[in-house]
CSV table of C-alpha atoms in Angstrom, one decimal:
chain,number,residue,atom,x,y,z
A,268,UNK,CA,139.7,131.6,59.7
A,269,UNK,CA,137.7,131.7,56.8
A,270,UNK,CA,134.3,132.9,56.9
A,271,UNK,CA,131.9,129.9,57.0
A,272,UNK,CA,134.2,128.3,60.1
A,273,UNK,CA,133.8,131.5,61.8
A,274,UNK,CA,129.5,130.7,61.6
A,275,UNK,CA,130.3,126.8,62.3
A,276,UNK,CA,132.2,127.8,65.5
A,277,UNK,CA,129.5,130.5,66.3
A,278,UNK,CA,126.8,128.2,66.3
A,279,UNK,CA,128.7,125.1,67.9
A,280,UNK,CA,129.5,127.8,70.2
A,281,UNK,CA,125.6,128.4,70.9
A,282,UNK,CA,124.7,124.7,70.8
A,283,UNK,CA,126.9,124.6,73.7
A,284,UNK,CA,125.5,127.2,76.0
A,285,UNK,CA,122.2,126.2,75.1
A,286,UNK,CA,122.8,122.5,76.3
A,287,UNK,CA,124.2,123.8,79.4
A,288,UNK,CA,121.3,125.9,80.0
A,289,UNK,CA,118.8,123.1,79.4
A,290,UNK,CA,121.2,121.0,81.7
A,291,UNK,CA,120.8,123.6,84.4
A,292,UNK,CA,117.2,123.8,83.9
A,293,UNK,CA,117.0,119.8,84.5
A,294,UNK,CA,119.0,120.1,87.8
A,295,UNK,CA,116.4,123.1,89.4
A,296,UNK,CA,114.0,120.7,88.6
A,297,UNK,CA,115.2,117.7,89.9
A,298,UNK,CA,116.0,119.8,92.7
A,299,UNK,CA,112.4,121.1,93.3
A,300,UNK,CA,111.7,117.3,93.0
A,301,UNK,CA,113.0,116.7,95.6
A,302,UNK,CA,112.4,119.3,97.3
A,303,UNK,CA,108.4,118.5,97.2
A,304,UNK,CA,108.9,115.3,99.4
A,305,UNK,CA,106.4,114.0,101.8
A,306,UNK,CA,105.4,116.4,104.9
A,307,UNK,CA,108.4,115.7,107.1
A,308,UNK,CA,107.2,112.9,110.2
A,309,UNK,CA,108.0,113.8,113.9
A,310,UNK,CA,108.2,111.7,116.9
A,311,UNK,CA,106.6,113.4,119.4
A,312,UNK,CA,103.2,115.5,118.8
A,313,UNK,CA,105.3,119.4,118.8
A,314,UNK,CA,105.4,119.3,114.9
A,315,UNK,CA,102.1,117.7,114.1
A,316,UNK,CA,100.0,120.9,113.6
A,317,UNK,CA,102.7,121.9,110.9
A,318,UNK,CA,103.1,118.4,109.5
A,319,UNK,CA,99.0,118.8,109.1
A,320,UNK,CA,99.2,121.9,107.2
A,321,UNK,CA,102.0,120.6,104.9
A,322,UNK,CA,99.7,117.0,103.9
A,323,UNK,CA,96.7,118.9,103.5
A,324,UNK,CA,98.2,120.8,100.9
A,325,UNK,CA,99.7,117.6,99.2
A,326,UNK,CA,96.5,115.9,99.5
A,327,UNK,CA,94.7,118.6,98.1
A,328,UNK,CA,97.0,118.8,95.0
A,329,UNK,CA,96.2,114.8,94.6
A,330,UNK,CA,92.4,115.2,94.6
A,331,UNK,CA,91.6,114.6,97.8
A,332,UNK,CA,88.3,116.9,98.6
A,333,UNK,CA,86.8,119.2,101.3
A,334,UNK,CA,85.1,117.3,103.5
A,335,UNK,CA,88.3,114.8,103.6
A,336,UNK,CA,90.8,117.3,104.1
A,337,UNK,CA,88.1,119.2,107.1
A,338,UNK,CA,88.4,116.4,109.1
A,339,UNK,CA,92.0,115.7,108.6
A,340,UNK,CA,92.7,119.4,110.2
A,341,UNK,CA,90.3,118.4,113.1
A,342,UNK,CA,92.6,115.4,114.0
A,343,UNK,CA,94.4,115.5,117.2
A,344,UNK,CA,97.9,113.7,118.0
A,345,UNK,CA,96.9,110.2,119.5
A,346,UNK,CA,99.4,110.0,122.3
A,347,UNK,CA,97.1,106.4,122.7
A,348,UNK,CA,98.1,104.9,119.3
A,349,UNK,CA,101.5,105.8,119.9
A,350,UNK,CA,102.3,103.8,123.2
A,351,UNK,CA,99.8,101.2,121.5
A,352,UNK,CA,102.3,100.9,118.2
A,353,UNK,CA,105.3,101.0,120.6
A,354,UNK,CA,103.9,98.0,122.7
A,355,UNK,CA,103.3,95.2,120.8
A,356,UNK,CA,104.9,92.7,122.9
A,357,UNK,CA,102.1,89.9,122.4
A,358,UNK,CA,103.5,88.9,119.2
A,359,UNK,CA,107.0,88.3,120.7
A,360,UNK,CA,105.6,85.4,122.8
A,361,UNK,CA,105.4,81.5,122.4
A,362,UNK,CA,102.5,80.2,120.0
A,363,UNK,CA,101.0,78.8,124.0
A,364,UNK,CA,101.6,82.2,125.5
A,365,UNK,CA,99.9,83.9,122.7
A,366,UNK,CA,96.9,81.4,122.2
A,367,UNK,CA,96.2,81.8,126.5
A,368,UNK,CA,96.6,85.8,126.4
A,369,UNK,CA,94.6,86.2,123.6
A,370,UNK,CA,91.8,83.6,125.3
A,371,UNK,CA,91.8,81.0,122.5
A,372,UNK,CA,89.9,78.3,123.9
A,373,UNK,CA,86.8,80.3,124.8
A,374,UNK,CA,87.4,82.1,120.7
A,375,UNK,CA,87.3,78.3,119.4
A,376,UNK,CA,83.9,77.4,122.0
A,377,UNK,CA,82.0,80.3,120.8
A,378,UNK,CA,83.1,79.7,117.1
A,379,UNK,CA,82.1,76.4,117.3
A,380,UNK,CA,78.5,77.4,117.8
A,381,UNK,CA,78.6,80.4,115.5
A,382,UNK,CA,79.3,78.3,112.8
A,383,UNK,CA,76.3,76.2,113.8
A,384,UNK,CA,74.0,78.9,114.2
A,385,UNK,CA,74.9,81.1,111.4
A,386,UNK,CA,75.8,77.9,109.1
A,387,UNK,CA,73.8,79.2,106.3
A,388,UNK,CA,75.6,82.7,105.9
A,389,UNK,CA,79.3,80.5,106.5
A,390,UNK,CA,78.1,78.2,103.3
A,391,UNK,CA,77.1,81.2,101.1
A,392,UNK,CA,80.4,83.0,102.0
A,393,UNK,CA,82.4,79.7,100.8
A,394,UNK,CA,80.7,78.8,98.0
A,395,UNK,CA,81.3,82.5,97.0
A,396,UNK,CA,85.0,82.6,98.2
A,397,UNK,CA,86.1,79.0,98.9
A,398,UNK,CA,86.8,80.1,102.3
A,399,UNK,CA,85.5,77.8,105.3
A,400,UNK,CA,84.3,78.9,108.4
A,401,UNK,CA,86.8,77.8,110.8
A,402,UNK,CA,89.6,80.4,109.4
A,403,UNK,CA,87.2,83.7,108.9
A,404,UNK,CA,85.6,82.7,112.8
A,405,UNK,CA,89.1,83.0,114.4
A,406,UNK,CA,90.0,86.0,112.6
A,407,UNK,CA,86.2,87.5,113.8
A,408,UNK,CA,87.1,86.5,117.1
A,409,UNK,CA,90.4,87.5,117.9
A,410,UNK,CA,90.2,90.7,115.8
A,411,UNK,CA,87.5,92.0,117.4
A,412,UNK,CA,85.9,89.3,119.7
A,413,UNK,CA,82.9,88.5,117.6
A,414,UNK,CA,82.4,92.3,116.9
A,415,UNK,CA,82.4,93.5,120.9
A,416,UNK,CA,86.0,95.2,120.8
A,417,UNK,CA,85.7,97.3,118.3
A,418,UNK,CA,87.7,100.1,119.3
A,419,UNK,CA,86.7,103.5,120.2
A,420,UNK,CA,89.6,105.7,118.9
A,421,UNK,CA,88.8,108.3,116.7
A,422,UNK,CA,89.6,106.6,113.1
A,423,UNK,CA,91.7,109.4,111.4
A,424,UNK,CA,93.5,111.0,114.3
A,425,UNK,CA,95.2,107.3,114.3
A,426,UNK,CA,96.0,107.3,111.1
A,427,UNK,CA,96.8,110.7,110.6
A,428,UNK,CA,99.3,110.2,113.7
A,429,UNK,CA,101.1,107.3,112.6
A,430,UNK,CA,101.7,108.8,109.1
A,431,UNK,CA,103.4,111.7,110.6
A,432,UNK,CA,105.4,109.4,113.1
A,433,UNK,CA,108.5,108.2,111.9
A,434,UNK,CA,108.4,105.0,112.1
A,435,UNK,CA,106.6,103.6,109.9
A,436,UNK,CA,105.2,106.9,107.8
A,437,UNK,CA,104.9,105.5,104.5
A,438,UNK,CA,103.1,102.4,105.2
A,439,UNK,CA,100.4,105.0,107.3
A,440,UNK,CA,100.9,107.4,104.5
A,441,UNK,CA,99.0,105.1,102.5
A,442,UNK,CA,96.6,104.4,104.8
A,443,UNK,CA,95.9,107.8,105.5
A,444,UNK,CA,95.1,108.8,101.6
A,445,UNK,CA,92.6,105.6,101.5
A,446,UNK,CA,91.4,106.8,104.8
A,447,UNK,CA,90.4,110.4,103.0
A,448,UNK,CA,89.1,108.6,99.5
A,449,UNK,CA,86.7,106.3,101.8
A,450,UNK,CA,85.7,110.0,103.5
A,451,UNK,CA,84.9,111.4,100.3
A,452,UNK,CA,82.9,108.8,98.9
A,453,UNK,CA,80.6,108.8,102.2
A,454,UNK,CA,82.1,105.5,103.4
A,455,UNK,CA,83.7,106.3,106.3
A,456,UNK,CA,83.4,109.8,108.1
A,457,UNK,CA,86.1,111.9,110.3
A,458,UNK,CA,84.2,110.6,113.1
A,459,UNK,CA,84.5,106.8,112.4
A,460,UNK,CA,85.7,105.2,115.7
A,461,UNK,CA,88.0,102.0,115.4
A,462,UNK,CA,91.3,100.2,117.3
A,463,UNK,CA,94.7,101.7,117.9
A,464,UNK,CA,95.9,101.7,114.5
A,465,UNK,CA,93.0,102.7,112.6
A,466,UNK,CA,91.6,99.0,112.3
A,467,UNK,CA,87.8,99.4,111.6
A,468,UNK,CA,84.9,96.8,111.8
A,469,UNK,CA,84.2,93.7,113.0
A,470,UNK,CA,87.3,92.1,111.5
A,471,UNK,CA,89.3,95.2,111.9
A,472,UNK,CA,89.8,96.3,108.2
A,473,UNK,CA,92.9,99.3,107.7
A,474,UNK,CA,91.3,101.5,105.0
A,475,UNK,CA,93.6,100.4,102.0
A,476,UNK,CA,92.0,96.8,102.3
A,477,UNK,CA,88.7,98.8,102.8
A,478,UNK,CA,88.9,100.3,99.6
A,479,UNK,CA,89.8,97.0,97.8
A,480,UNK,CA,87.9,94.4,99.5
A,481,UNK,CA,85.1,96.1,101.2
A,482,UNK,CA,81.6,94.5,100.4
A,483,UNK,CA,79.3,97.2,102.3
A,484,UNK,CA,79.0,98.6,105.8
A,485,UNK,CA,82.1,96.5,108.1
A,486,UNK,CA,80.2,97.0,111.6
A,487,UNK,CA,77.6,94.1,109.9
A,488,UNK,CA,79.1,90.9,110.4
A,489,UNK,CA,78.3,89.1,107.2
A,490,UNK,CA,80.0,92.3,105.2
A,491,UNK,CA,82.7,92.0,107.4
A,492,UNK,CA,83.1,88.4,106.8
A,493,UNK,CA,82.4,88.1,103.4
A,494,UNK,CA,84.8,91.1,102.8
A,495,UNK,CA,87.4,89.0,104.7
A,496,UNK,CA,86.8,86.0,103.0
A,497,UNK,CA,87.4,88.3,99.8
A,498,UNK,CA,90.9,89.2,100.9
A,499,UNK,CA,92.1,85.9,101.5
A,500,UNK,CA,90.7,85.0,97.7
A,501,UNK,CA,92.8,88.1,96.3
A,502,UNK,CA,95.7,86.8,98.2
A,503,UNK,CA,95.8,82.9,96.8
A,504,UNK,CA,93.2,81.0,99.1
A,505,UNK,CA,92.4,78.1,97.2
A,506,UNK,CA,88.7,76.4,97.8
A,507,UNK,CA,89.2,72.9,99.3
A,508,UNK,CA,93.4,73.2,99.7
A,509,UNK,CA,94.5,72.7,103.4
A,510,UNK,CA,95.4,76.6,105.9
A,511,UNK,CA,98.4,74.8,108.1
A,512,UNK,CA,101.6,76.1,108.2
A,513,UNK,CA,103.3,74.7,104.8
A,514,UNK,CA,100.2,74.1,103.0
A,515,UNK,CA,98.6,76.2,99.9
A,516,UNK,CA,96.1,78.3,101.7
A,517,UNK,CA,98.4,79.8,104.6
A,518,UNK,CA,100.1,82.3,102.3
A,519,UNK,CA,96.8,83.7,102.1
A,520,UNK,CA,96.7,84.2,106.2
A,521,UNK,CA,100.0,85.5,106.2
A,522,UNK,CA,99.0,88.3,104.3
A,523,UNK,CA,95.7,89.2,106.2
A,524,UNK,CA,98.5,90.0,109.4
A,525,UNK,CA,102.8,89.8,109.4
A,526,UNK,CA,103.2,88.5,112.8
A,527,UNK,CA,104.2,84.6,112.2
A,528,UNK,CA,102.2,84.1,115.9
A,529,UNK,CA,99.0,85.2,115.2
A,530,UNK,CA,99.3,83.3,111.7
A,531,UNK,CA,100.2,80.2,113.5
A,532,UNK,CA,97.1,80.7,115.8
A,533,UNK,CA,94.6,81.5,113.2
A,534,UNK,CA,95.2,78.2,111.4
A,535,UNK,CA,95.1,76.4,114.4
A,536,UNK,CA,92.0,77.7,115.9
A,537,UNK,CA,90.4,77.4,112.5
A,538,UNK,CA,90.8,74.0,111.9
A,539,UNK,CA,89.5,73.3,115.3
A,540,UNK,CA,86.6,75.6,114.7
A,541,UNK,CA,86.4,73.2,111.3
A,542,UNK,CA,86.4,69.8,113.7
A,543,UNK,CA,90.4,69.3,113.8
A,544,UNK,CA,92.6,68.9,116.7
């Protein structure tokens, strides 16, 4: 072999086992990729005290601050929210079974006169929003019954335990990082109290929709409406297009809640709340 193929062959050589180093070097790191997944969920509350530990750390790395991350480790495993999540069986019924359980007729009485009485703050919120009242007044009522069913579950300990439960973590994985931003900026605290699954104010806000269509303090009612009216804008609600099933604006209360039920029963309450039958 003469001497410059001897140095081609070398370096070929070298080329080589240099891409087979970087090629190893990839596959650690792909391996401590996915190695660094999410803090593994549970289904019972043995593991939550280490599942804590391992999301503070992640949400630390990701920004999340002190305070946040304080009352995170002060949560406590909400054996509540868990049979509450495991129970829904109201949105399995009949749109007539539903509408009696959840005491529609008395919803639509009352909203009737709330729309009277407050008719001013209903016509500021629609010519803002396009939104009428009949739709945000059966939301109001059978979220939270006009703001008197709040909930009293600690806010976070909800959250935190349906992230770490396995059946639906990533959806409550979300919810639980906006749940921490909204702590940080002094919106919410660790000691907010709200419904089973971390539903807060008077239309029973999660914290992602909180943090982007939130107009001020939710336990008001016209911030709670108005901030409801805003989500139904961002989602398609056209002013003056009809909210039946089928028509423009009910892709706009599908999104506020997935159970085809209680979006049936919000457009029909509305519209008799609005003066339809």
């Amino acid at each position: 072999m003469r001497r410059n193929d001897a140095v081609t062959s070398c370096r070929r050589s070298r080329l080589h086992l240099l891409s087979r180093i970087v090629v190893a070097a990839l596959a650690v790191l792909a391996c401590w990729g996915t190695n660094a997944h999410a803090a593994q969920c549970g289904s019972g509350p043995g593991g939550f005290e280490a599942w804590k530990q391992e999301f503070a750390g992640e949400a630390r790395a990701k920004g999340i601050g002190a305070a946040a991350i304080a009352g995170l480790m002060q949560t406590n495993y909400a054996s509540a929210t868990i049979s509450a999540d495991r129970g829904q069986r109201s949105f399995s019924l009949s749109l007539e079974q539903f509408l009696a359980k959840r005491g529609a007729p008395a919803i639509v009485a009352r909203g009737r006169g709330l729309k009277q009485s407050q008719a001013a703050l209903f016509a500021s919120i629609q010519q803002r929003y396009g939104v009428p009242p009949g739709p945000l007044i059966a939301i109001w009522g059978m979220e939270s019954g006009f703001g008197s069913q709040r909930g009293n579950q600690n806010m976070l300990s909800s959250i935190a335990t349906l992230a770490y439960d396995c059946r639906r973590p990533e959806f409550f994985t979300d919810q639980l990082y906006a749940a921490l931003h909204l702590i940080d900026r002094g919106v919410l605290s660790a000691g907010t109290r709200g419904s089973m699954h971390g539903e807060v104010g008077q239309t029973q806000f999660m914290p992602k929709n909180i943090l982007a269509y939130g107009t001020g303090n939710l336990d008001v009612a016209a911030n709670a409406l108005g901030s409801t009216a805003n989500f139904l804008k961002a989602h398609g609600w056209r002013a003056g297009a009809g909210y039946q099933p089928g028509e423009p604006n009910f892709a706009a209360i599908e999104a506020w809640n997935a159970a085809s039920v209680y979006q049936r029963a919000i457009a029909l309450m509305g519209r008799q709340i609005d003066g339809g039958e």
